[in-house]
Structure formats: C-alpha cells, structure tokens
Coordinates of C-alpha atoms in Angstrom, one line a residue:
X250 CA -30.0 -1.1 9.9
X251 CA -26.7 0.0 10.4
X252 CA -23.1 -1.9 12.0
X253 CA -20.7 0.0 14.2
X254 CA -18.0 -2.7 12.6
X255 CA -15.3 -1.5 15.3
X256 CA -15.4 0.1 18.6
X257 CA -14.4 0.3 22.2
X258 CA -17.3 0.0 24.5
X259 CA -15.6 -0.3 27.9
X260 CA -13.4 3.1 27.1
X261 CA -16.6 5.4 26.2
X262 CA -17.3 8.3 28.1
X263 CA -20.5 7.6 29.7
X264 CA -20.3 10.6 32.0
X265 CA -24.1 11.9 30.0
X266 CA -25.4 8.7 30.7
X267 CA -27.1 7.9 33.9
X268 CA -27.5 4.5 33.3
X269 CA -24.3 3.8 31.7
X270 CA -23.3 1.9 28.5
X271 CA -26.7 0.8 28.8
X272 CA -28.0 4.2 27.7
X273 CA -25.4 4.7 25.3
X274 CA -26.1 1.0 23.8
X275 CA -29.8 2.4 23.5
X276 CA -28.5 5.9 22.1
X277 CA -27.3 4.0 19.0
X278 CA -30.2 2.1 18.6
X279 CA -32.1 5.0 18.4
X280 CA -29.8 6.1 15.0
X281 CA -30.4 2.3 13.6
X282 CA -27.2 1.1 15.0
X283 CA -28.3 -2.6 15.6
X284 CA -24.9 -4.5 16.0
X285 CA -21.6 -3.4 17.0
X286 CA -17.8 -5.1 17.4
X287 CA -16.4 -4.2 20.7
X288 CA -12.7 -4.7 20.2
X289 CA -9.9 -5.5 22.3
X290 CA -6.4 -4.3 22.7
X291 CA -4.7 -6.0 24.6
X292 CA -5.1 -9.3 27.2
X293 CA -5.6 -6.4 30.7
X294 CA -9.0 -5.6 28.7
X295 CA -10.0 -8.5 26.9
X296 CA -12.4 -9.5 30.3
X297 CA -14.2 -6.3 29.9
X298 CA -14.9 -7.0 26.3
X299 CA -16.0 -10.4 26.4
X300 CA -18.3 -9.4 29.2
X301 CA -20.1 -6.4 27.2
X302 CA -20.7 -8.9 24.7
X303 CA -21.9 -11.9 26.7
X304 CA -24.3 -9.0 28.0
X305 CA -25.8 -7.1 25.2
X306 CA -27.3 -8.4 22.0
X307 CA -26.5 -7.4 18.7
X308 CA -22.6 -6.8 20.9
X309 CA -20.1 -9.2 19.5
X310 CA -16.6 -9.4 20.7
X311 CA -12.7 -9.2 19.2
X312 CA -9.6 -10.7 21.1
X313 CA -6.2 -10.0 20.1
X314 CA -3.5 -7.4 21.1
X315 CA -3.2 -3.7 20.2
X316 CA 0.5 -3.6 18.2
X317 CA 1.0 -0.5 20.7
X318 CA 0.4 -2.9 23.7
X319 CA 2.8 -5.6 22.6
X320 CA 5.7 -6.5 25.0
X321 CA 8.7 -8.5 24.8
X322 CA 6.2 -11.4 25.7
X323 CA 4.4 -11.6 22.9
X324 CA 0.8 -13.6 22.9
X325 CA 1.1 -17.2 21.2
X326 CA -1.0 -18.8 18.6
X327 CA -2.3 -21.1 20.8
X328 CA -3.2 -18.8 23.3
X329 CA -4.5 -16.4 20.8
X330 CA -7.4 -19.8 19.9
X331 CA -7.7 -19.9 23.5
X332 CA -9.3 -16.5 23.8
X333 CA -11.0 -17.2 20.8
X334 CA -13.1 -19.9 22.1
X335 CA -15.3 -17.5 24.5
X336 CA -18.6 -17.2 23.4
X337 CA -19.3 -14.2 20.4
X338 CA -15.5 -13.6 19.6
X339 CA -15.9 -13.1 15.9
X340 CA -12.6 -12.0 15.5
X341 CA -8.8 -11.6 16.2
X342 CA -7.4 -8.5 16.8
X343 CA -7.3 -5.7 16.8
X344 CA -3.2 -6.4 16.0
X345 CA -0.9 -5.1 13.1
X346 CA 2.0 -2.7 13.3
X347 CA 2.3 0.7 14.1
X348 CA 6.0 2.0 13.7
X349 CA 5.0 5.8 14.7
X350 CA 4.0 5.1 18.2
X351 CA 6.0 2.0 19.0
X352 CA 9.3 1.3 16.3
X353 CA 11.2 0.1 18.9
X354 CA 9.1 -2.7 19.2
X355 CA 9.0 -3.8 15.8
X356 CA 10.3 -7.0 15.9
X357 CA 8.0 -8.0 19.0
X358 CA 5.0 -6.6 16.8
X359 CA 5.7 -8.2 13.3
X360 CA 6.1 -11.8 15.7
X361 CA 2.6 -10.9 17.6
X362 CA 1.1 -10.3 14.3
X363 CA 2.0 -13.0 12.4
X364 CA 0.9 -14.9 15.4
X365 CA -2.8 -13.6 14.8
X366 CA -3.3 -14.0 11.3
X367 CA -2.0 -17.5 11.5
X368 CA -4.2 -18.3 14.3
X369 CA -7.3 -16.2 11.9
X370 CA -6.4 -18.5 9.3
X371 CA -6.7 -22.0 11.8
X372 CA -9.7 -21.1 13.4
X373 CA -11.1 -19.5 9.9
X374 CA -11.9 -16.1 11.6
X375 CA -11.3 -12.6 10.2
X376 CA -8.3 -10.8 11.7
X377 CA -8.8 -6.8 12.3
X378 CA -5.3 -5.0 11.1
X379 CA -4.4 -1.4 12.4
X380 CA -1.6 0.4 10.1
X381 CA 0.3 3.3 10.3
X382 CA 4.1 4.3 9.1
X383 CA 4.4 0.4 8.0
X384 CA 2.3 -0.2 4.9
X385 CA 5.6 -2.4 3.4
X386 CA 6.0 -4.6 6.7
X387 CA 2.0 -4.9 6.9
X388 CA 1.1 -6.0 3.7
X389 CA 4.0 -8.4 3.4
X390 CA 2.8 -10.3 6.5
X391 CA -0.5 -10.4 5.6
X392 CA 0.3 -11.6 2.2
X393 CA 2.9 -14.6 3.9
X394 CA 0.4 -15.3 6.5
X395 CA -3.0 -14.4 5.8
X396 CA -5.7 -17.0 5.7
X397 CA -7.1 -16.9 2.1
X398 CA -10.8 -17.0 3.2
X399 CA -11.1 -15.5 6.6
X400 CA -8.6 -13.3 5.5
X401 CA -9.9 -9.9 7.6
X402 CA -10.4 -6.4 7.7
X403 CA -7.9 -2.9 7.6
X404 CA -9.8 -1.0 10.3
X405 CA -9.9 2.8 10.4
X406 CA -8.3 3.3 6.8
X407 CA -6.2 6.0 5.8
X408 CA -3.5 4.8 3.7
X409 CA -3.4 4.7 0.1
X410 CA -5.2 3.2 -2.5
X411 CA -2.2 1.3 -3.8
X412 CA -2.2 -0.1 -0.1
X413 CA -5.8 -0.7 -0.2
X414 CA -6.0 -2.2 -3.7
X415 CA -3.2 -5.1 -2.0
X416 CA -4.9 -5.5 0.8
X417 CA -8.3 -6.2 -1.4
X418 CA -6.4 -8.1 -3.6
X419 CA -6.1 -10.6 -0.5
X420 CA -9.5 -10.9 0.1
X421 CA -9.5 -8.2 3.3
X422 CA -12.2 -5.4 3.6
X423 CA -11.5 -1.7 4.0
X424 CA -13.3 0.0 7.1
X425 CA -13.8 3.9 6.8
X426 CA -14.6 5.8 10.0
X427 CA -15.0 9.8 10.8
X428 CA -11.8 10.9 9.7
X429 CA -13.7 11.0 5.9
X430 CA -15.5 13.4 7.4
X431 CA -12.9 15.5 8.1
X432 CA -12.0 18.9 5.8
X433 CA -8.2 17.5 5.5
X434 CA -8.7 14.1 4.5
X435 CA -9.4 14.9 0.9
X436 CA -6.9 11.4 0.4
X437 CA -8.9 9.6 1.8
X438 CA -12.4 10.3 0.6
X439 CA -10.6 9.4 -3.3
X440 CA -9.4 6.0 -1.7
X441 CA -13.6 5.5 -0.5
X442 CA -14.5 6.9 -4.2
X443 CA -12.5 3.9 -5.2
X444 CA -13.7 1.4 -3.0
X445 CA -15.5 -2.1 -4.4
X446 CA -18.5 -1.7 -2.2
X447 CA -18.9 -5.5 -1.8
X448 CA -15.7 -5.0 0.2
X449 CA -16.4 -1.7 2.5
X450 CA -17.6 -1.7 6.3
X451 CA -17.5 1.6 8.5
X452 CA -17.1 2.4 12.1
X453 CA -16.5 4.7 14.7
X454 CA -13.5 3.6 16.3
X455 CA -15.3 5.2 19.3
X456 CA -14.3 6.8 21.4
X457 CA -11.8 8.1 19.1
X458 CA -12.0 10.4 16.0
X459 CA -15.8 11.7 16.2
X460 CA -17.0 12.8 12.8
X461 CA -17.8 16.2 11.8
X462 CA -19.9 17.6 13.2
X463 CA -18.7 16.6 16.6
X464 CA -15.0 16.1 16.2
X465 CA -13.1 16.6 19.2
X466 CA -15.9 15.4 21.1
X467 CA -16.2 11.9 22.6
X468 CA -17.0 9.5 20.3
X469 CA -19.7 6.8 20.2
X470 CA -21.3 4.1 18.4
X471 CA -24.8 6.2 17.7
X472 CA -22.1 8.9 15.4
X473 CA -21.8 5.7 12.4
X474 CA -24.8 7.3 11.4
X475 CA -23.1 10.4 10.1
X476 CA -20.5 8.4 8.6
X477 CA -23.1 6.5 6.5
X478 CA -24.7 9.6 5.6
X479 CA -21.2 11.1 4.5
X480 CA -19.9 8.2 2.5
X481 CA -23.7 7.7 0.9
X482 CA -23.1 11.2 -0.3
X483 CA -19.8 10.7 -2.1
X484 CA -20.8 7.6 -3.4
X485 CA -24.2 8.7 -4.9
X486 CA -26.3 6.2 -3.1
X487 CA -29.2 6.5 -0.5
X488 CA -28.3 6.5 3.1
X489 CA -30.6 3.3 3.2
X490 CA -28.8 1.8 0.2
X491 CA -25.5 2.4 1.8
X492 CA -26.6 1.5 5.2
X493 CA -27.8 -2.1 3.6
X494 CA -24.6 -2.5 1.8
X495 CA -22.3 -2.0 5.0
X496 CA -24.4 -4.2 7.0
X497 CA -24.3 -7.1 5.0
X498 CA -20.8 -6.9 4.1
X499 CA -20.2 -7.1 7.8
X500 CA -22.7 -10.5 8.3
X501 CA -20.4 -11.7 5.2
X502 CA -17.2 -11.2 7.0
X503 CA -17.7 -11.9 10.9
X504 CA -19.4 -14.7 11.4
X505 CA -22.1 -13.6 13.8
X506 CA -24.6 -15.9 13.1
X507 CA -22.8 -19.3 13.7
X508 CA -21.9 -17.7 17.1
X509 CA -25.3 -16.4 17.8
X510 CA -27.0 -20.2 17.1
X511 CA -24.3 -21.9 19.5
X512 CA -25.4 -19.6 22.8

C-alpha cells in the first residue's frame, strides 16, 4: 500500500483520461496508491477539494490558504475551524511562507500562518507547512505557535537538515517528493539519508515536479510509486518495507480513521 500524502486533484491534467479524475484515481490504484490528500490553496478552491473527497474513498481533504494566495484579508482562526468542520478534512493548510514568490506580502503571510497552526493546535489537527527563502521566519512561528501533538507536516522538503532536524525536533514530519529524484538535488537525498523514518511521508505534489523518469511531464498521484522505489533504494530497504513505513506514518499523523467512522 502506498499514500500520495499531498496533492492537487482538481488541477491534474486529465486530458489522457476519458473518464476523468476517475481514471486517473483508478491509474494510481493500479501502482498501490490506496489513499491520497487533496490539498487546498486557497478559499476559490477549497469547494472543489472538499467535493473530490466527499466523492472518492481512500480521498481525504486539506483546508487552508496557499502563503502565495494570501491577501491583505487574511483567513481568521475561526473561520479557518469553520472549514475544518466538513466532512474528511484531516488537515490545515497547505499555509506557511514563501518570501521568493510573494515578500511583499510577508507580514499578511506570517499573520495567515500563525492563524493556521493556532487553529491546528485547537482542533488538534496536523497543519501542512510549504517553505522557501524563509527557513528563520518559518521555524520561529511554528516553534511560538505550533500545537505540540498535532503539530504537522513540511511538505515537499528541500531545505536543510539543520532546518529539518528543528522542524522534527517539534514533533512535525518531513514529506519528500520527486525532486529526490532529480540529478541536482544531491542536498537533498543527504537530508532523506538522515531522515528518522518514524517521521518521513512522500508525495507527489501532483501536478507539479514529476519524478524522473517523467519530469517535465504532468504529474500525478500513480508517479509516488517511483518516489518509493527511489528513496527505498537510498535507504537500503524493500520497496514494500518502505511502502509500509510511509503509509503508516501517514495513518499516525492525519487522522483518517476518526473521520472515516463519523461519515
């Protein structure tokens, strides 16, 4: 069995597919794919999540806002719980900072993230962190404002292991997607090397960053399969051994199965 732990079903190509996400849901499946997080960005796509989710099992659902989608009005903590309420949200996000495509909204972002791990650590739900050009600001939050048991996940990793090693020293997971894969990201695939495995999920972050060998081709959930394969390799495990750990690191973290017994 293996978990797409973060990817965004209602942006995939499904040009190949006559039937739609249906047959690209199935496509997966056929690699072992048997759950997947369909994450949202921001409140315009949040419906369309929460709808592929209601619709497809093993499909659980994120709400939250994208730190490149923030605005001056900047989603409350109250609201935040609202949207958490819908049926299979496991968790918030995906929010964070990113100061290389949006610095001039830092302040708005460092407020709309704060706002979701403080809402992660009231409702007790994981919170999904993207990072880039802010490792300082981003850890410092999370450290202020984390929950210390929902605490959350750094999704699509490629920062440093000193960033890492803070961000597992606060009880979040590290999520490794395709880029390992790729001949540049040598960085990288010493941070996985490093890596507690109790503490390491992987994803596509479809349809974005395919892994070799189909990078700079659309992405999708079935290509977590070559991920596996890739990080089994450098850790000197079985792709079933490392297929078992990812998957039930991601049942420890999101909690699908108190979501799955209320529908």
């Amino acid at each position: 069995m293996l978990v797409d732990s973060h990817c965004h079903l209602d942006r995939l190509d499904l040009s190949k597919y006559p039937n739609g996400l249906e047959d690209a849901l199935s496509a997966a499946r056929e690699q072992g794919v048997s759950e997947m997080l369909c994450v949202c960005i921001s409140e315009a796509n949040k419906d369309a999540v929460l709808a592929i989710a209601a619709e497809n099992p093993g499909i659980y659902a994120s709400v939250g806002v994208h730190p490149s989608d923030v605005s001056d009005a900047v989603v409350g903590i109250e609201q935040l719980k609202q949207w958490a309420e819908a049926d299979k949200v496991v968790a918030l996000g995906e929010t964070g900072l990113d100061y290389y495509h949006s610095s001039e909204l830092a302040e708005q972002q460092q407020q709309s993230f704060i706002n979701h791990l403080k809402a992660g650590a009231d409702l007790n739900l994981p919170v999904i962190v993207h990072t880039r050009e802010a490792q300082v600001d981003t850890i410092s939050l999370m450290r202020t404002h984390a929950g210390s048991q929902s605490a959350g996940v750094m999704h699509c990793f490629t920062e440093s292991w000193e960033m890492a090693r803070d961000a597992l020293d606060l009880n979040f997971y590290i999520s490794i997607s395709g880029i390992v894969t790729f001949k540049n990201a040598e960085a990288l695939r010493d941070v996985t090397r490093k890596l507690p495995l109790d503490r390491l999920l992987i994803e596509t972050d479809s349809p974005y960053l395919a892994p070799v060998p189909y990078r700079g081709k659309p992405n999708e959930p079935k290509y977590v399969r070559e991920v596996a394969q890739y990080i089994a390799e450098l850790r000197g495990l079985s792709f079933e051994e490392l297929a078992e750990i990812t998957s039930r690191n991601f049942a420890q973290l999101f909690p699908t199965k108190t979501k799955t017994q209320e529908l």
